[in-house]
Each structure stands twice: as structure tokens, then as C-alpha cells.
């Protein structure tokens, strides 16, 4: 320590204390995870995670990603609700037109009118199902892209365990790591 300024030694000591504190907290929080994930989180992984969390930057990044995710989910939900309302409107308009047509229909045309109306209802149902399927595919693709963006951001930030993957086990591990980070952030903000 003779060659270092006193403030560097004090900063280094504070960082060491903070690292031990974060590591200890992470080890406690890991006990709440399923044992299969506890086994995959080695001491060195937790130590690396504690190092990444020391200055608080990762907390800010995770919070920003969470905010973006919530806005995206809300936007996608609103788009789906709008489509649903449009479909309800189309169905109501069709039912109204059919009712009016039946009231003005001559009895000898009734069977033909009903047959045509049934075909219109079925065509609308097919259209509605297809538009909903396309909307759902769009939603899933957009959510998948958000996951990739989050993985990429956290990997670039140096958070251990984060990389771009679609492997369900790795995704679950990353979700567990995020849960640990959020719980630790919440605990630190309360104290």
C-alpha cells in the first residue's frame, strides 16, 4: 500500500466491503431459487455479479430495460384491444345490416337472404381469426426482439450470465439473475 495514495486505499477498501456485502446478499437471495438453479450459480458467478453491481449502474440499466418492457407490453396490449374493438364493431354492423335486410325481405327470398348472411358471418369470422393470429404473431415477435435487446444490453454492460440465447434453460437462468438483481436493488433502496 506504500505506493498508493491514501484515498485509493480507502476507495479500494470501501469497494472490497461493498463487494463482500453484495456477495453475501446474493448468496442469501439465491437460497430462494429452485435447487436446480442454485447449483448452476457458482460462487465465482455470484462474485462476478456482485462486482458488476458495485457502482449501481447495472441497477439503472435493469430499471431502464424494465420500463421499456412495460411500455412495450402496454402498447402491444392496447394494439390488441383496438383490433378486438374493431372486430366487435364489424360484427355489430353486420348483425344490424342483417337484421334490417331480414325485416325488409320478401318471404320468397328469405332462404336466399339467410344463406347469404350465413356466408357473410362465416367470412367475417375467418377474417377476424386470421387478423388476430397475425396480431398475436406480431406481438410474440416484438416480445422476442425485446428479450434479445435486453440480453445484448446486459451482456455489453458486463453482467455475468447474459448473452443472446433462445435456450429455455438459459432464459430461465437469466430471468432468475434479473430477479436477484431486482430484489437486491429493492433491499438496498429500502435501507
CSV table of C-alpha atoms in Angstrom, one decimal, residues 22-166:
chain,number,residue,atom,x,y,z
A,22,UNK,CA,-23.4,-7.7,-2.2
A,23,UNK,CA,-21.9,-11.2,-2.5
A,24,UNK,CA,-23.4,-12.1,0.9
A,25,UNK,CA,-26.8,-10.7,0.0
A,26,UNK,CA,-26.8,-12.6,-3.3
A,27,UNK,CA,-25.9,-15.8,-1.6
A,28,UNK,CA,-28.8,-15.3,0.8
A,29,UNK,CA,-31.2,-14.5,-2.1
A,30,UNK,CA,-30.1,-17.5,-4.2
A,31,UNK,CA,-31.4,-19.8,-1.4
A,32,UNK,CA,-34.9,-18.7,-2.5
A,33,UNK,CA,-34.4,-20.1,-6.0
A,34,UNK,CA,-35.1,-23.7,-7.1
A,35,UNK,CA,-32.2,-26.0,-6.2
A,36,UNK,CA,-31.5,-26.7,-9.9
A,37,UNK,CA,-30.7,-23.1,-10.4
A,38,UNK,CA,-28.8,-22.8,-7.1
A,39,UNK,CA,-26.4,-25.4,-8.4
A,40,UNK,CA,-25.8,-23.5,-11.6
A,41,UNK,CA,-24.9,-20.3,-9.8
A,42,UNK,CA,-21.4,-20.9,-8.7
A,43,UNK,CA,-19.5,-18.8,-6.1
A,44,UNK,CA,-17.5,-17.2,-8.9
A,45,UNK,CA,-20.6,-16.2,-10.9
A,46,UNK,CA,-22.2,-14.6,-7.8
A,47,UNK,CA,-18.9,-12.9,-7.1
A,48,UNK,CA,-18.7,-11.5,-10.7
A,49,UNK,CA,-22.3,-10.4,-10.4
A,50,UNK,CA,-21.6,-8.6,-7.1
A,51,UNK,CA,-18.6,-6.9,-8.8
A,52,UNK,CA,-20.9,-5.8,-11.7
A,53,UNK,CA,-23.4,-4.3,-9.2
A,54,UNK,CA,-20.9,-2.3,-7.1
A,55,UNK,CA,-21.4,1.1,-8.6
A,56,UNK,CA,-25.2,0.8,-9.2
A,57,UNK,CA,-25.0,1.3,-13.0
A,58,UNK,CA,-26.5,-2.2,-13.6
A,59,UNK,CA,-29.4,-1.3,-11.4
A,60,UNK,CA,-30.1,1.7,-13.6
A,61,UNK,CA,-29.8,-0.3,-16.8
A,62,UNK,CA,-32.1,-3.1,-15.5
A,63,UNK,CA,-34.7,-0.4,-14.4
A,64,UNK,CA,-34.5,1.2,-17.8
A,65,UNK,CA,-35.0,-2.1,-19.5
A,66,UNK,CA,-37.9,-2.9,-17.3
A,67,UNK,CA,-39.5,0.5,-18.0
A,68,UNK,CA,-39.1,-0.1,-21.8
A,69,UNK,CA,-40.5,-3.6,-21.4
A,70,UNK,CA,-43.6,-2.4,-19.5
A,71,UNK,CA,-44.2,0.4,-22.1
A,72,UNK,CA,-43.9,-2.2,-25.0
A,73,UNK,CA,-46.3,-4.6,-23.2
A,74,UNK,CA,-48.8,-1.9,-22.6
A,75,UNK,CA,-48.5,-0.7,-26.2
A,76,UNK,CA,-49.0,-4.2,-27.6
A,77,UNK,CA,-51.9,-4.8,-25.3
A,78,UNK,CA,-53.5,-1.6,-26.5
A,79,UNK,CA,-53.0,-2.6,-30.1
A,80,UNK,CA,-54.6,-6.0,-29.5
A,81,UNK,CA,-57.5,-4.3,-27.6
A,82,UNK,CA,-58.0,-1.9,-30.5
A,83,UNK,CA,-58.1,-4.7,-33.0
A,84,UNK,CA,-60.6,-6.6,-30.8
A,85,UNK,CA,-62.9,-3.5,-30.6
A,86,UNK,CA,-62.7,-3.1,-34.4
A,87,UNK,CA,-63.8,-6.7,-34.8
A,88,UNK,CA,-66.6,-6.2,-32.3
A,89,UNK,CA,-67.7,-3.1,-34.3
A,90,UNK,CA,-67.6,-5.1,-37.6
A,91,UNK,CA,-69.7,-7.9,-36.1
A,92,UNK,CA,-72.3,-5.4,-34.7
A,93,UNK,CA,-72.5,-3.6,-38.0
A,94,UNK,CA,-73.0,-6.9,-39.8
A,95,UNK,CA,-75.7,-8.0,-37.4
A,96,UNK,CA,-77.5,-4.7,-37.8
A,97,UNK,CA,-77.4,-4.9,-41.6
A,98,UNK,CA,-78.6,-8.5,-41.5
A,99,UNK,CA,-81.5,-7.6,-39.1
A,100,UNK,CA,-82.5,-4.7,-41.4
A,101,UNK,CA,-82.3,-6.9,-44.5
A,102,UNK,CA,-84.5,-9.6,-42.9
A,103,UNK,CA,-87.1,-7.0,-41.9
A,104,UNK,CA,-87.4,-5.7,-45.5
A,105,UNK,CA,-87.0,-9.1,-47.2
A,106,UNK,CA,-89.9,-10.6,-49.1
A,107,UNK,CA,-90.8,-14.1,-47.8
A,108,UNK,CA,-90.0,-15.9,-51.0
A,109,UNK,CA,-86.4,-14.5,-50.8
A,110,UNK,CA,-85.9,-15.4,-47.1
A,111,UNK,CA,-84.0,-18.6,-47.6
A,112,UNK,CA,-81.6,-17.0,-50.0
A,113,UNK,CA,-81.0,-13.9,-47.8
A,114,UNK,CA,-80.4,-16.1,-44.7
A,115,UNK,CA,-78.0,-18.3,-46.7
A,116,UNK,CA,-76.0,-15.2,-47.9
A,117,UNK,CA,-76.0,-13.8,-44.4
A,118,UNK,CA,-74.6,-17.0,-43.0
A,119,UNK,CA,-71.8,-16.9,-45.6
A,120,UNK,CA,-71.0,-13.3,-44.7
A,121,UNK,CA,-70.9,-14.2,-41.0
A,122,UNK,CA,-68.5,-17.1,-41.7
A,123,UNK,CA,-66.3,-15.0,-43.9
A,124,UNK,CA,-66.1,-12.3,-41.2
A,125,UNK,CA,-65.2,-15.0,-38.6
A,126,UNK,CA,-62.4,-16.3,-40.8
A,127,UNK,CA,-61.1,-12.7,-41.3
A,128,UNK,CA,-61.2,-12.0,-37.6
A,129,UNK,CA,-59.4,-15.2,-36.7
A,130,UNK,CA,-56.7,-14.5,-39.3
A,131,UNK,CA,-56.2,-10.9,-38.2
A,132,UNK,CA,-56.0,-12.0,-34.5
A,133,UNK,CA,-53.5,-14.7,-35.5
A,134,UNK,CA,-51.3,-12.2,-37.4
A,135,UNK,CA,-51.5,-9.7,-34.4
A,136,UNK,CA,-50.5,-12.4,-32.0
A,137,UNK,CA,-47.5,-13.4,-34.2
A,138,UNK,CA,-46.5,-9.7,-34.3
A,139,UNK,CA,-46.8,-9.5,-30.5
A,140,UNK,CA,-44.6,-12.6,-30.0
A,141,UNK,CA,-42.0,-11.4,-32.5
A,142,UNK,CA,-41.8,-8.0,-30.8
A,143,UNK,CA,-41.5,-9.5,-27.3
A,144,UNK,CA,-38.8,-11.9,-28.6
A,145,UNK,CA,-36.9,-8.9,-30.0
A,146,UNK,CA,-37.2,-7.1,-26.7
A,147,UNK,CA,-35.6,-10.2,-25.0
A,148,UNK,CA,-32.7,-10.1,-27.5
A,149,UNK,CA,-32.3,-6.4,-26.9
A,150,UNK,CA,-32.2,-6.9,-23.1
A,151,UNK,CA,-29.8,-9.8,-23.4
A,152,UNK,CA,-27.5,-7.7,-25.7
A,153,UNK,CA,-27.6,-4.7,-23.4
A,154,UNK,CA,-26.8,-6.6,-20.2
A,155,UNK,CA,-24.1,-8.6,-22.0
A,156,UNK,CA,-22.5,-5.3,-23.2
A,157,UNK,CA,-22.8,-4.0,-19.6
A,158,UNK,CA,-20.7,-6.9,-18.4
A,159,UNK,CA,-23.4,-8.6,-16.4
A,160,UNK,CA,-22.4,-12.3,-15.9
A,161,UNK,CA,-24.8,-14.9,-17.3
A,162,UNK,CA,-26.2,-12.6,-20.0
A,163,UNK,CA,-25.8,-13.4,-23.7
A,164,UNK,CA,-28.1,-13.7,-26.6
A,165,UNK,CA,-29.9,-17.1,-26.5
A,166,UNK,CA,-33.2,-18.8,-27.1
